[in-house]
Amino acid sequence: MAAPVNTVSRWCLSSWRTTRLVCQRLHQTQASGKETHFGFQTVPEEEKGGRGKELMSPQCSVSGVYHVFESVAKKYDVMNDSMSLGIHRLWKDWLVRHMNPTPGTQLLDVAGGTGDVAFRFINYIQAQREKFTRNKLDHQQNLSWSDISRSYSQEQEGSLVGSKAVICDINKEMLKVGKEKSLRLGYSEGLSWVAGDAEELPFADEKFDVYTIAFGIRNVTHIETALEEAYRVLKPGGRFLCLEFSKVNNPLLARLYDLYSFQVIPVLGEIIAGDWKSYQYLVESIRRFPPQEEFKEMIEDAGFFKVTYHNLTSGVVAVHSGFKL
């Protein structure tokens, strides 16, 4: 019997995207001398990642993206609080509420390093489960205290109901910090940590329900390839969510933001993390990232549907969302 039309269409679309991705990677491998941006500098593409090497540009010698995050890993969370005055916590809270995951959701958090998004995901699932348990007990009459205690304990044993968050980061030092943080905060289930490249994810096709990347996609060399990979690993119906710095839409705030970014953040990096250059790069990389509408089009070009974005704090950051249909 002939396959349903939607199944055939999805297979054809998937085959086309796989072929396109292979061709892109082959071209990227063969195209020696091709350049990209590293902050405001222009460097060879193969050196932007910077693993195991230094970027030796005519302007100056700086570390690649890998070395940037390797350098700041131990102070990464402290610097996030200092740079954003703690507001990054509210942005990540908003991201997870917007995700609204249900029990059983399989999350892939790319560039998830120290686990901020994954921990919030686990907390959200557990809160949903606890709410369900309380509502269930409220509707049961004439239960003794021992019955309520036993029922609650049984529910708590499976509090994640099959939900799992996989934190994938190219930087092993960031993953190490994240693992230590998870143990310190008491996260004992539902998390796994994988070293992997956003442009070549070490996962099978159609494996995850939700893909998140927070403050990470601007650091990849080929954003289009990372988006293709996000599409590949999501199940049909899966959701892509990206939290990233964007273009401020308030002129007065934009001027103040520029002043703060270039005059204050690198100084904080030097004082707190002992690393001026890494935070100078981070500020520059924000300014080089595409504005909201342009990034929305890139997500659509990767195959996602119903792509939208929400500006937070007047566009200092934006959350882009899309679905694999």
Short mmCIF file of C-alpha atoms in Angstrom, two decimals:
data_model
loop_
_atom_site.label_atom_id
_atom_site.label_comp_id
_atom_site.label_asym_id
_atom_site.label_seq_id
_atom_site.Cartn_x
_atom_site.Cartn_y
_atom_site.Cartn_z
CA MET A 1 0.00 0.00 0.00
CA ALA A 2 1.31 3.44 -0.86
CA ALA A 3 2.75 5.50 2.00
CA PRO A 4 0.64 8.47 3.11
CA VAL A 5 1.43 11.69 1.28
CA ASN A 6 2.65 13.51 4.40
CA THR A 7 5.09 10.66 5.19
CA VAL A 8 6.50 10.68 1.65
CA SER A 9 6.79 14.48 1.70
CA ARG A 10 8.60 14.44 5.02
CA TRP A 11 10.99 11.73 3.76
CA CYS A 12 11.77 13.72 0.61
CA LEU A 13 12.30 16.91 2.58
CA SER A 14 14.54 15.10 5.08
CA SER A 15 16.61 13.53 2.26
CA TRP A 16 17.03 16.90 0.56
CA ARG A 17 18.19 18.56 3.80
CA THR A 18 20.61 15.71 4.55
CA THR A 19 22.15 16.02 1.07
CA ARG A 20 22.38 19.80 1.44
CA LEU A 21 24.07 19.48 4.85
CA VAL A 22 26.63 16.98 3.54
CA CYS A 23 27.43 19.27 0.61
CA GLN A 24 27.80 22.26 2.94
CA ARG A 25 30.25 20.39 5.16
CA LEU A 26 32.24 19.10 2.19
CA HIS A 27 32.48 22.63 0.82
CA GLN A 28 33.49 23.99 4.22
CA THR A 29 36.23 21.37 4.53
CA GLN A 30 37.62 22.01 1.06
CA ALA A 31 37.37 25.80 1.10
CA SER A 32 40.73 26.68 2.59
CA GLY A 33 41.37 30.35 3.14
CA LYS A 34 37.68 31.15 3.74
CA GLU A 35 37.21 33.78 6.43
CA THR A 36 34.68 34.63 9.12
CA HIS A 37 34.36 37.10 11.99
CA PHE A 38 35.78 36.68 15.47
CA GLY A 39 34.27 39.64 17.25
CA PHE A 40 35.27 42.60 15.10
CA GLN A 41 38.24 40.76 13.63
CA THR A 42 38.31 38.73 10.42
CA VAL A 43 39.97 35.33 10.78
CA PRO A 44 40.22 32.04 8.84
CA GLU A 45 37.10 29.91 9.40
CA GLU A 46 39.02 26.88 10.61
CA GLU A 47 40.60 28.96 13.37
CA LYS A 48 37.45 30.50 14.89
CA GLY A 49 36.71 27.39 16.95
CA GLY A 50 40.28 27.59 18.17
CA ARG A 51 40.57 24.19 19.83
CA GLY A 52 44.23 23.43 20.41
CA LYS A 53 45.48 26.54 18.66
CA GLU A 54 45.77 30.29 18.92
CA LEU A 55 44.32 32.70 16.40
CA MET A 56 47.21 34.69 14.98
CA SER A 57 45.59 37.58 13.12
CA PRO A 58 47.55 40.56 11.76
CA GLN A 59 45.79 42.76 14.33
CA CYS A 60 46.62 40.76 17.47
CA SER A 61 46.87 37.29 18.97
CA VAL A 62 43.70 36.07 20.64
CA SER A 63 42.29 32.70 21.58
CA GLY A 64 39.54 31.03 19.55
CA VAL A 65 36.01 30.55 20.87
CA TYR A 66 37.00 27.29 22.56
CA HIS A 67 39.77 29.03 24.51
CA VAL A 68 37.52 31.98 25.34
CA PHE A 69 35.12 29.73 27.26
CA GLU A 70 37.85 27.49 28.60
CA SER A 71 39.41 30.61 30.09
CA VAL A 72 36.23 31.95 31.70
CA ALA A 73 34.51 28.66 32.66
CA LYS A 74 35.14 28.84 36.42
CA LYS A 75 33.92 32.44 36.62
CA TYR A 76 31.23 32.14 33.95
CA ASP A 77 28.21 32.19 36.29
CA VAL A 78 29.63 34.97 38.45
CA MET A 79 30.32 37.08 35.36
CA ASN A 80 26.80 36.47 34.02
CA ASP A 81 25.36 37.84 37.25
CA SER A 82 27.77 40.79 37.25
CA MET A 83 27.35 41.73 33.58
CA SER A 84 23.55 41.50 33.52
CA LEU A 85 22.96 42.59 37.12
CA GLY A 86 21.28 39.22 37.56
CA ILE A 87 18.72 39.82 34.81
CA HIS A 88 19.98 36.79 32.83
CA ARG A 89 18.21 34.63 35.44
CA LEU A 90 14.87 36.25 34.57
CA TRP A 91 15.52 35.77 30.84
CA LYS A 92 16.20 32.06 31.35
CA ASP A 93 13.15 31.72 33.58
CA TRP A 94 11.06 33.28 30.79
CA LEU A 95 12.58 30.89 28.23
CA VAL A 96 11.56 27.80 30.21
CA ARG A 97 8.07 29.15 30.96
CA HIS A 98 7.66 29.85 27.24
CA MET A 99 8.84 26.30 26.51
CA ASN A 100 6.22 24.99 28.96
CA PRO A 101 7.58 21.40 28.90
CA THR A 102 5.36 18.54 29.97
CA PRO A 103 6.39 15.37 31.86
CA GLY A 104 8.25 13.03 29.51
CA THR A 105 9.83 15.82 27.43
CA GLN A 106 13.29 15.06 26.04
CA LEU A 107 15.37 18.26 25.96
CA LEU A 108 18.65 18.94 24.20
CA ASP A 109 20.34 22.07 25.55
CA VAL A 110 23.20 22.99 23.21
CA ALA A 111 26.03 25.21 24.44
CA GLY A 112 24.46 24.49 27.82
CA GLY A 113 27.78 24.44 29.68
CA THR A 114 27.03 25.22 33.29
CA GLY A 115 23.48 23.87 33.17
CA ASP A 116 21.35 26.97 33.83
CA VAL A 117 18.61 26.11 31.31
CA ALA A 118 18.66 22.37 32.06
CA PHE A 119 18.30 22.93 35.82
CA ARG A 120 15.32 25.20 35.22
CA PHE A 121 13.80 22.56 32.97
CA ILE A 122 14.14 19.91 35.70
CA ASN A 123 12.66 22.30 38.28
CA TYR A 124 9.72 23.07 36.00
CA ILE A 125 8.93 19.39 35.39
CA GLN A 126 9.17 18.61 39.10
CA ALA A 127 6.90 21.54 39.97
CA GLN A 128 4.32 20.30 37.47
CA ARG A 129 4.49 16.81 38.93
CA GLU A 130 4.10 18.09 42.48
CA LYS A 131 1.12 20.20 41.47
CA PHE A 132 -0.48 17.15 39.88
CA THR A 133 0.12 15.12 43.05
CA ARG A 134 -1.40 17.78 45.30
CA ASN A 135 -4.47 18.10 43.08
CA LYS A 136 -4.87 14.32 43.04
CA LEU A 137 -4.72 14.12 46.83
CA ASP A 138 -7.13 17.04 47.21
CA HIS A 139 -9.74 15.07 45.29
CA GLN A 140 -9.35 11.94 47.38
CA GLN A 141 -11.52 11.91 50.48
CA ASN A 142 -11.00 10.20 53.84
CA LEU A 143 -7.29 9.49 53.43
CA SER A 144 -5.20 8.99 56.55
CA TRP A 145 -1.95 10.86 57.05
CA SER A 146 0.02 7.64 56.35
CA ASP A 147 -1.90 7.13 53.08
CA ILE A 148 -1.14 10.69 51.98
CA SER A 149 2.53 10.36 52.94
CA ARG A 150 2.90 7.04 51.13
CA SER A 151 1.16 8.33 48.01
CA TYR A 152 3.31 11.45 47.94
CA SER A 153 6.53 9.44 48.37
CA GLN A 154 5.59 7.15 45.48
CA GLU A 155 4.91 10.11 43.23
CA GLN A 156 8.22 11.74 44.19
CA GLU A 157 10.18 8.62 43.19
CA GLY A 158 9.19 9.21 39.58
CA SER A 159 9.01 12.99 39.75
CA LEU A 160 10.48 13.52 36.25
CA VAL A 161 8.18 10.95 34.60
CA GLY A 162 10.74 10.07 31.95
CA SER A 163 11.82 13.66 31.27
CA LYS A 164 15.49 14.15 30.53
CA ALA A 165 17.81 17.04 29.71
CA VAL A 166 20.97 16.44 27.70
CA ILE A 167 23.50 19.24 28.06
CA CYS A 168 25.76 19.38 25.02
CA ASP A 169 28.74 21.73 24.88
CA ILE A 170 31.89 21.78 22.78
CA ASN A 171 33.93 22.91 25.77
CA LYS A 172 34.86 20.20 28.26
CA GLU A 173 35.86 22.72 30.92
CA MET A 174 32.37 24.26 30.83
CA LEU A 175 30.84 20.79 31.14
CA LYS A 176 33.10 20.02 34.09
CA VAL A 177 31.92 23.17 35.87
CA GLY A 178 28.31 22.28 35.07
CA LYS A 179 28.61 18.76 36.45
CA GLU A 180 30.17 20.04 39.69
CA LYS A 181 27.40 22.60 39.96
CA SER A 182 24.68 19.95 39.50
CA LEU A 183 26.12 17.84 42.31
CA ARG A 184 26.41 20.88 44.57
CA LEU A 185 22.77 21.82 43.91
CA GLY A 186 21.51 18.27 44.41
CA TYR A 187 20.43 17.29 40.90
CA SER A 188 20.72 13.51 40.91
CA GLU A 189 18.51 12.42 38.00
CA GLY A 190 17.36 13.46 34.55
CA LEU A 191 20.64 15.03 33.39
CA SER A 192 23.41 13.87 31.10
CA TRP A 193 26.46 15.75 29.85
CA VAL A 194 27.87 15.31 26.35
CA ALA A 195 30.83 16.96 24.63
CA GLY A 196 29.74 17.90 21.13
CA ASP A 197 29.82 20.51 18.37
CA ALA A 198 26.62 22.42 17.54
CA GLU A 199 27.56 22.09 13.86
CA GLU A 200 27.89 18.30 14.04
CA LEU A 201 25.79 16.99 16.91
CA PRO A 202 26.61 13.47 18.14
CA PHE A 203 22.96 12.36 18.19
CA ALA A 204 20.63 10.37 15.97
CA ASP A 205 17.93 11.96 13.82
CA GLU A 206 14.59 12.86 15.40
CA LYS A 207 15.68 12.17 18.98
CA PHE A 208 14.51 15.21 20.99
CA ASP A 209 11.25 17.05 21.67
CA VAL A 210 12.87 20.43 22.37
CA TYR A 211 16.19 21.99 21.34
CA THR A 212 17.42 25.02 23.27
CA ILE A 213 20.51 27.15 22.83
CA ALA A 214 21.03 30.14 25.14
CA PHE A 215 23.74 32.69 24.40
CA GLY A 216 25.59 30.18 22.26
CA ILE A 217 24.59 30.31 18.62
CA ARG A 218 26.41 33.56 17.89
CA ASN A 219 29.67 31.77 18.74
CA VAL A 220 29.41 29.02 16.11
CA THR A 221 31.28 29.48 12.86
CA HIS A 222 28.40 28.48 10.56
CA ILE A 223 25.05 29.45 12.07
CA GLU A 224 23.16 27.93 9.14
CA THR A 225 24.79 24.55 9.77
CA ALA A 226 23.94 24.68 13.48
CA LEU A 227 20.30 25.40 12.59
CA GLU A 228 20.26 22.48 10.14
CA GLU A 229 21.57 20.24 12.90
CA ALA A 230 18.89 21.49 15.31
CA TYR A 231 16.27 20.56 12.73
CA ARG A 232 17.81 17.13 12.18
CA VAL A 233 17.81 16.01 15.82
CA LEU A 234 14.27 17.23 16.61
CA LYS A 235 11.30 14.89 16.30
CA PRO A 236 8.44 15.93 13.99
CA GLY A 237 6.47 18.42 16.07
CA GLY A 238 9.61 19.30 18.02
CA ARG A 239 10.44 22.84 19.02
CA PHE A 240 13.51 25.03 18.53
CA LEU A 241 14.13 27.79 21.10
CA CYS A 242 17.02 30.24 21.03
CA LEU A 243 17.77 32.87 23.67
CA GLU A 244 20.35 35.29 22.34
CA PHE A 245 21.50 38.90 22.57
CA SER A 246 19.84 40.95 19.85
CA LYS A 247 19.23 44.48 18.58
CA VAL A 248 17.95 47.00 21.15
CA ASN A 249 14.86 48.79 19.85
CA ASN A 250 15.00 51.80 22.19
CA PRO A 251 17.45 54.47 20.90
CA LEU A 252 18.29 55.89 24.33
CA LEU A 253 18.75 52.46 25.88
CA ALA A 254 20.83 51.41 22.85
CA ARG A 255 23.32 54.23 23.49
CA LEU A 256 23.56 53.42 27.19
CA TYR A 257 23.88 49.72 26.38
CA ASP A 258 26.77 50.35 23.98
CA LEU A 259 28.55 52.48 26.56
CA TYR A 260 28.09 49.84 29.24
CA SER A 261 29.09 46.98 26.93
CA PHE A 262 32.35 48.42 25.65
CA GLN A 263 33.46 50.45 28.66
CA VAL A 264 32.31 48.34 31.60
CA ILE A 265 31.98 44.65 30.66
CA PRO A 266 35.64 44.10 29.61
CA VAL A 267 36.74 45.83 32.83
CA LEU A 268 34.51 43.48 34.85
CA GLY A 269 36.04 40.58 32.95
CA GLU A 270 39.51 41.68 33.94
CA ILE A 271 38.59 42.28 37.59
CA ILE A 272 36.47 39.15 38.17
CA ALA A 273 37.83 36.60 35.70
CA GLY A 274 41.27 38.07 34.99
CA ASP A 275 40.43 38.08 31.28
CA TRP A 276 39.83 41.32 29.37
CA LYS A 277 40.16 39.89 25.85
CA SER A 278 37.53 37.16 26.23
CA TYR A 279 34.88 39.63 27.33
CA GLN A 280 35.90 42.13 24.68
CA TYR A 281 35.26 39.33 22.15
CA LEU A 282 31.88 38.50 23.73
CA VAL A 283 30.75 42.13 23.46
CA GLU A 284 31.92 42.35 19.84
CA SER A 285 30.25 39.04 18.94
CA ILE A 286 26.91 40.40 20.18
CA ARG A 287 27.18 43.35 17.79
CA ARG A 288 27.99 41.04 14.86
CA PHE A 289 24.97 38.78 15.44
CA PRO A 290 22.04 39.22 13.00
CA PRO A 291 19.08 41.35 14.17
CA GLN A 292 15.76 39.72 15.04
CA GLU A 293 14.11 39.64 11.61
CA GLU A 294 17.23 38.45 9.80
CA PHE A 295 17.77 35.62 12.30
CA LYS A 296 14.08 34.69 11.99
CA GLU A 297 14.57 34.25 8.24
CA MET A 298 17.63 32.06 8.84
CA ILE A 299 15.58 29.79 11.10
CA GLU A 300 12.87 29.54 8.45
CA ASP A 301 15.48 28.74 5.78
CA ALA A 302 16.60 25.79 7.92
CA GLY A 303 13.10 24.32 7.55
CA PHE A 304 11.29 25.49 10.68
CA PHE A 305 7.68 26.67 10.62
CA LYS A 306 5.67 29.10 12.76
CA VAL A 307 8.85 31.02 13.57
CA THR A 308 8.32 33.89 15.98
CA TYR A 309 10.41 35.95 18.38
CA HIS A 310 9.85 37.85 21.60
CA ASN A 311 12.00 40.80 22.63
CA LEU A 312 12.96 40.95 26.30
CA THR A 313 14.33 44.09 27.99
CA SER A 314 13.66 46.22 24.88
CA GLY A 315 15.49 43.80 22.61
CA VAL A 316 18.67 43.41 24.64
CA VAL A 317 17.85 39.74 24.18
CA ALA A 318 15.28 37.93 22.05
CA VAL A 319 13.79 34.44 22.24
CA HIS A 320 13.22 32.89 18.81
CA SER A 321 10.89 29.91 18.49
CA GLY A 322 10.18 27.54 15.62
CA PHE A 323 8.63 24.11 15.03
CA LYS A 324 9.62 21.09 12.96
CA LEU A 325 6.39 20.05 11.26
#
